[in-house]
Short mmCIF file of C-alpha atoms and ligand atoms in Angstrom, two decimals:
data_model
loop_
_atom_site.label_atom_id
_atom_site.label_comp_id
_atom_site.label_asym_id
_atom_site.label_seq_id
_atom_site.Cartn_x
_atom_site.Cartn_y
_atom_site.Cartn_z
CA MET A 1 -91.82 -89.80 -59.77
CA PRO A 2 -90.12 -93.20 -60.20
CA ASP A 3 -88.22 -93.61 -63.48
CA ASP A 4 -90.24 -96.10 -65.52
CA ARG A 5 -87.48 -96.48 -68.11
CA LEU A 6 -86.25 -99.37 -65.94
CA ILE A 7 -88.37 -102.52 -66.25
CA VAL A 8 -87.40 -105.29 -63.82
CA ALA A 9 -87.85 -108.82 -65.24
CA MET A 10 -89.45 -111.00 -62.57
CA ASP A 11 -88.08 -114.34 -63.75
CA LEU A 12 -89.18 -115.95 -60.52
CA PRO A 13 -91.19 -119.13 -59.92
CA ASN A 14 -94.33 -117.80 -58.29
CA VAL A 15 -96.42 -114.99 -56.84
CA VAL A 16 -94.83 -115.19 -53.39
CA ALA A 17 -91.32 -114.67 -54.78
CA GLY A 18 -92.60 -111.87 -57.01
CA LEU A 19 -94.28 -110.01 -54.16
CA GLU A 20 -91.13 -110.37 -52.04
CA LEU A 21 -89.02 -108.81 -54.79
CA ALA A 22 -91.51 -105.95 -55.27
CA ALA A 23 -91.46 -105.31 -51.51
CA ALA A 24 -87.64 -105.30 -51.46
CA LEU A 25 -87.46 -102.86 -54.38
CA GLY A 26 -90.17 -100.58 -52.98
CA ASP A 27 -91.02 -97.27 -54.59
CA SER A 28 -87.93 -96.87 -56.78
CA VAL A 29 -89.08 -99.51 -59.28
CA SER A 30 -92.41 -98.87 -60.98
CA PHE A 31 -92.43 -101.27 -63.95
CA TYR A 32 -92.25 -105.11 -63.92
CA LYS A 33 -92.05 -107.74 -66.65
CA ILE A 34 -93.85 -111.01 -66.00
CA GLY A 35 -93.22 -113.82 -68.45
CA LEU A 36 -94.06 -117.37 -69.40
CA GLY A 37 -91.93 -118.85 -66.61
CA MET A 38 -94.42 -117.57 -64.07
CA LEU A 39 -97.54 -118.53 -65.99
CA THR A 40 -98.20 -121.60 -63.86
CA GLY A 41 -97.05 -119.85 -60.70
CA GLY A 42 -99.83 -117.27 -60.74
CA GLY A 43 -98.27 -114.75 -63.12
CA LEU A 44 -101.53 -113.14 -64.16
CA ALA A 45 -102.76 -112.85 -60.57
CA LEU A 46 -99.44 -111.25 -59.63
CA ALA A 47 -99.71 -108.85 -62.58
CA ASN A 48 -103.16 -107.78 -61.38
CA GLU A 49 -102.08 -107.38 -57.78
CA LEU A 50 -99.03 -105.28 -58.67
CA LYS A 51 -101.11 -103.15 -61.04
CA GLN A 52 -104.35 -102.70 -59.10
CA ASP A 53 -103.10 -102.72 -55.49
CA GLN A 54 -99.61 -101.29 -55.86
CA GLY A 55 -99.99 -99.00 -58.89
CA LYS A 56 -97.12 -100.61 -60.79
CA ARG A 57 -96.92 -100.77 -64.59
CA ILE A 58 -96.90 -104.30 -66.05
CA PHE A 59 -95.25 -105.77 -69.13
CA LEU A 60 -96.76 -109.21 -69.81
CA ASP A 61 -94.19 -111.08 -71.91
CA MET A 62 -96.29 -113.83 -73.52
CA LYS A 63 -94.73 -113.80 -77.04
CA LEU A 64 -98.02 -114.95 -78.56
CA PHE A 65 -98.10 -116.68 -81.94
CA ASP A 66 -101.09 -118.48 -83.49
CA ILE A 67 -103.75 -118.08 -86.16
CA GLY A 68 -105.19 -114.56 -86.21
CA ALA A 69 -108.54 -115.44 -84.61
CA THR A 70 -106.85 -117.11 -81.65
CA VAL A 71 -104.35 -114.30 -81.13
CA GLU A 72 -107.16 -111.74 -81.28
CA ALA A 73 -109.22 -113.65 -78.70
CA ALA A 74 -106.23 -114.10 -76.38
CA VAL A 75 -105.29 -110.43 -76.58
CA ARG A 76 -108.89 -109.34 -76.04
CA GLY A 77 -108.99 -111.43 -72.88
CA ILE A 78 -105.69 -110.03 -71.59
CA ALA A 79 -106.71 -106.46 -72.48
CA GLN A 80 -109.48 -106.62 -69.85
CA PHE A 81 -106.82 -106.58 -67.15
CA ASP A 82 -105.63 -103.05 -67.95
CA LEU A 83 -101.96 -104.06 -68.24
CA ASP A 84 -99.40 -101.88 -70.04
CA PHE A 85 -97.30 -103.90 -72.52
CA LEU A 86 -97.91 -107.30 -74.17
CA THR A 87 -95.53 -109.12 -76.53
CA VAL A 88 -96.50 -111.05 -79.65
CA HIS A 89 -94.31 -112.37 -82.45
CA GLY A 90 -93.77 -109.80 -85.18
CA ASP A 91 -95.43 -111.69 -88.05
CA PRO A 92 -97.88 -109.41 -89.85
CA HIS A 93 -101.01 -111.54 -89.29
CA VAL A 94 -100.17 -111.87 -85.57
CA VAL A 95 -99.57 -108.15 -85.07
CA ARG A 96 -102.74 -107.18 -86.93
CA ALA A 97 -104.82 -109.64 -84.89
CA ALA A 98 -103.27 -108.41 -81.64
CA ARG A 99 -104.10 -104.82 -82.60
CA GLU A 100 -107.73 -105.84 -83.11
CA GLY A 101 -107.82 -107.65 -79.78
CA ALA A 102 -106.32 -104.66 -77.95
CA ALA A 103 -108.76 -102.17 -79.52
CA GLY A 104 -110.39 -99.97 -76.92
CA SER A 105 -107.67 -100.59 -74.31
CA ASP A 106 -104.46 -98.69 -73.56
CA MET A 107 -102.33 -101.84 -73.67
CA LYS A 108 -99.36 -101.50 -76.05
CA ILE A 109 -98.54 -104.34 -78.42
CA LEU A 110 -94.80 -104.96 -78.69
CA ALA A 111 -93.45 -107.20 -81.45
CA VAL A 112 -90.62 -109.68 -81.09
CA THR A 113 -88.52 -109.63 -84.26
CA ILE A 114 -86.04 -112.55 -84.05
CA LEU A 115 -85.21 -113.96 -80.64
CA THR A 116 -81.76 -112.79 -79.60
CA SER A 117 -80.86 -116.37 -78.62
CA LEU A 118 -81.06 -117.47 -82.29
CA ASP A 119 -78.17 -117.35 -84.74
CA ARG A 120 -78.06 -117.80 -88.51
CA GLY A 121 -77.77 -121.59 -88.14
CA ASP A 122 -81.01 -121.66 -86.11
CA LEU A 123 -82.77 -119.62 -88.81
CA ASP A 124 -81.54 -122.05 -91.48
CA ALA A 125 -82.88 -124.95 -89.40
CA SER A 126 -86.28 -123.20 -89.32
CA CYS A 127 -86.25 -122.50 -93.09
CA MET A 128 -86.03 -118.74 -92.52
CA LYS A 129 -84.93 -116.76 -95.57
CA ALA A 130 -81.25 -116.13 -96.29
CA GLY A 131 -79.51 -112.95 -95.30
CA ASP A 132 -77.69 -111.26 -92.49
CA LEU A 133 -79.51 -111.70 -89.20
CA THR A 134 -79.27 -108.02 -88.31
CA ASP A 135 -80.80 -107.03 -91.66
CA LEU A 136 -83.64 -109.49 -91.07
CA VAL A 137 -84.24 -108.07 -87.59
CA GLN A 138 -84.46 -104.57 -89.03
CA GLU A 139 -86.76 -105.75 -91.83
CA ARG A 140 -89.06 -107.64 -89.44
CA ALA A 141 -89.17 -104.64 -87.11
CA GLY A 142 -90.27 -102.38 -89.98
CA ILE A 143 -92.95 -104.89 -91.05
CA ALA A 144 -94.30 -105.27 -87.50
CA LEU A 145 -94.48 -101.48 -87.05
CA MET A 146 -96.20 -101.01 -90.42
CA ASN A 147 -98.78 -103.59 -89.37
CA GLY A 148 -99.67 -101.68 -86.24
CA ALA A 149 -97.27 -102.71 -83.47
CA ASP A 150 -96.81 -99.98 -80.86
CA GLY A 151 -93.16 -100.93 -80.57
CA VAL A 152 -90.59 -103.69 -80.76
CA ILE A 153 -88.32 -105.70 -78.49
CA ALA A 154 -84.70 -105.44 -79.60
CA SER A 155 -81.18 -105.99 -78.36
CA PRO A 156 -79.39 -102.71 -77.57
CA GLN A 157 -77.27 -103.15 -80.74
CA GLU A 158 -80.39 -103.50 -82.86
CA ALA A 159 -82.05 -100.50 -81.18
CA ALA A 160 -80.02 -97.94 -83.12
CA LEU A 161 -80.79 -99.63 -86.46
CA ILE A 162 -84.50 -99.78 -85.69
CA ARG A 163 -84.52 -96.18 -84.44
CA ALA A 164 -83.11 -95.21 -87.84
CA LEU A 165 -86.19 -96.62 -89.63
CA PRO A 166 -88.84 -94.05 -90.54
CA GLU A 167 -91.48 -96.55 -89.32
CA SER A 168 -90.13 -96.31 -85.75
CA ALA A 169 -90.95 -92.63 -85.30
CA GLY A 170 -93.12 -92.31 -82.22
CA LYS A 171 -92.91 -96.07 -81.51
CA LEU A 172 -91.44 -97.83 -78.49
CA ILE A 173 -88.16 -99.75 -78.42
CA VAL A 174 -87.70 -101.98 -75.38
CA THR A 175 -84.32 -103.66 -74.87
CA PRO A 176 -83.38 -106.69 -72.79
CA GLY A 177 -79.76 -107.86 -72.95
CA VAL A 178 -78.69 -105.01 -70.71
CA ARG A 179 -75.92 -105.28 -68.12
CA PRO A 180 -74.48 -102.63 -65.81
CA VAL A 181 -70.69 -102.38 -66.00
CA GLY A 182 -69.10 -105.31 -64.14
CA ALA A 183 -72.28 -107.40 -63.91
CA ASP A 184 -72.31 -111.12 -64.66
CA LEU A 185 -73.42 -111.65 -68.29
CA GLY A 186 -75.30 -114.90 -67.58
CA ASP A 187 -76.38 -116.33 -70.95
CA GLN A 188 -76.68 -112.90 -72.58
CA LYS A 189 -74.06 -112.45 -75.28
CA ARG A 190 -74.54 -109.12 -77.04
CA VAL A 191 -74.98 -106.78 -74.10
CA MET A 192 -74.70 -103.05 -73.53
CA THR A 193 -75.04 -100.94 -70.41
CA PRO A 194 -78.41 -99.37 -69.56
CA ALA A 195 -77.08 -95.91 -70.48
CA GLN A 196 -75.80 -97.16 -73.87
CA ALA A 197 -79.15 -98.81 -74.62
CA ILE A 198 -81.01 -95.54 -73.96
CA ALA A 199 -78.44 -93.61 -76.00
CA ASN A 200 -79.09 -96.08 -78.86
CA GLY A 201 -82.76 -95.16 -78.90
CA ALA A 202 -84.37 -97.49 -76.36
CA ASP A 203 -87.33 -96.13 -74.39
CA HIS A 204 -87.14 -98.83 -71.71
CA VAL A 205 -84.46 -101.29 -70.59
CA VAL A 206 -85.38 -104.71 -69.17
CA VAL A 207 -83.04 -105.99 -66.45
CA GLY A 208 -83.53 -109.26 -64.57
CA ARG A 209 -80.74 -111.21 -62.94
CA PRO A 210 -78.43 -108.24 -62.22
CA ILE A 211 -81.22 -107.12 -59.86
CA TRP A 212 -83.19 -110.10 -58.55
CA GLN A 213 -80.17 -112.38 -58.10
CA MET A 214 -78.33 -109.84 -55.96
CA ALA A 215 -78.11 -110.00 -52.17
CA ASP A 216 -79.35 -106.39 -52.14
CA PRO A 217 -81.70 -106.00 -55.13
CA LYS A 218 -82.70 -102.46 -54.15
CA ALA A 219 -79.08 -101.25 -54.17
CA ALA A 220 -78.61 -102.85 -57.61
CA ALA A 221 -81.77 -101.22 -58.99
CA ASP A 222 -80.89 -97.83 -57.49
CA SER A 223 -77.46 -97.98 -59.08
CA ILE A 224 -79.02 -98.63 -62.53
CA LEU A 225 -81.51 -95.81 -61.96
CA ARG A 226 -78.62 -93.45 -61.14
CA GLU A 227 -76.89 -94.54 -64.35
CA LEU A 228 -80.04 -93.67 -66.31
CA LEU A 229 -79.81 -90.12 -64.98
CA SER A 230 -76.24 -89.67 -66.25
CA PRO A 231 -75.58 -87.56 -69.38
CA GLN A 232 -74.51 -90.75 -71.21
CA ALA A 233 -78.11 -92.00 -71.02
CA THR A 234 -79.39 -89.37 -73.42
CA ALA A 235 -80.51 -90.24 -76.90
CA PRO A 236 -79.42 -87.62 -79.43
CA ASN A 237 -82.25 -86.00 -81.45
CA ARG A 238 -85.01 -87.27 -79.19
O1 C5P B 301 -81.81 -111.68 -66.38
P1 C5P B 301 -81.79 -110.90 -67.64
O2 C5P B 301 -81.51 -109.41 -67.43
O3 C5P B 301 -80.93 -111.49 -68.72
O4 C5P B 301 -83.31 -110.97 -68.13
C1 C5P B 301 -83.73 -110.46 -69.35
C2 C5P B 301 -85.18 -110.75 -69.57
O5 C5P B 301 -85.55 -110.37 -70.87
C3 C5P B 301 -85.57 -112.21 -69.40
O6 C5P B 301 -86.90 -112.22 -68.90
C4 C5P B 301 -85.54 -112.73 -70.83
O7 C5P B 301 -86.43 -113.80 -71.03
C5 C5P B 301 -86.02 -111.51 -71.60
N1 C5P B 301 -85.65 -111.46 -72.99
C6 C5P B 301 -84.33 -111.48 -73.43
N2 C5P B 301 -84.06 -111.42 -74.76
C7 C5P B 301 -85.04 -111.34 -75.65
C8 C5P B 301 -86.36 -111.30 -75.22
C9 C5P B 301 -86.64 -111.36 -73.87
O8 C5P B 301 -83.41 -111.54 -72.63
N3 C5P B 301 -84.76 -111.24 -76.93
#
């Protein structure tokens, strides 16, 4: 059984590049994230092909935000494709509408709290309420979960705080911002290793460039999968 705790982010331009990466990674990787960057390159067709023909699990990272009726309609349309995870922004009306749209399907709705690329100055510029950013992330996570999200996206640092909330019992925490020891950080700032992220309460880690940018992506993925089997990758009390 492949370890589906590792989700590989396919931040690639099109279907051809995506299929090449999936072929290179083979059976060891069973879960892929497809995001907005591939929308115009056939992202949804690739999601369907990987799911239906290759039996992979799919995380569609669309970060939807709109009026409730539009979110509900968009999610209902996506839910027909039998994909596994879909992201929406964690605002209560968005999460509730997404829940409605996903009714009757097994697709999990994951809420984005505050994008990890934003700092307090960015929140001020967007008129977001005062307070420590980490506290706001925890508060927004709790609100999204209370409104029916199946889980949240969080940095590995935030994962432990969210796991401590009573609302997160039985819910998913999915963490990008993960780097194996020695890997290039790219533009990620607050990173942890895959094992640390799991130990902090994450159910899945999302890793992109440290796999797809490598000369040997399969060796990179296998090394992360080995790390996930180490005793350090065990969450206490779970
Ligand atoms: O290449 P890297 O491992 O940094 O890729 C991480 C993936 O997770 C990218 O697809 C990025 O867009 C996404 N992501 C993130 N931070 C968030 C939400 C999504 O890095 N807060």
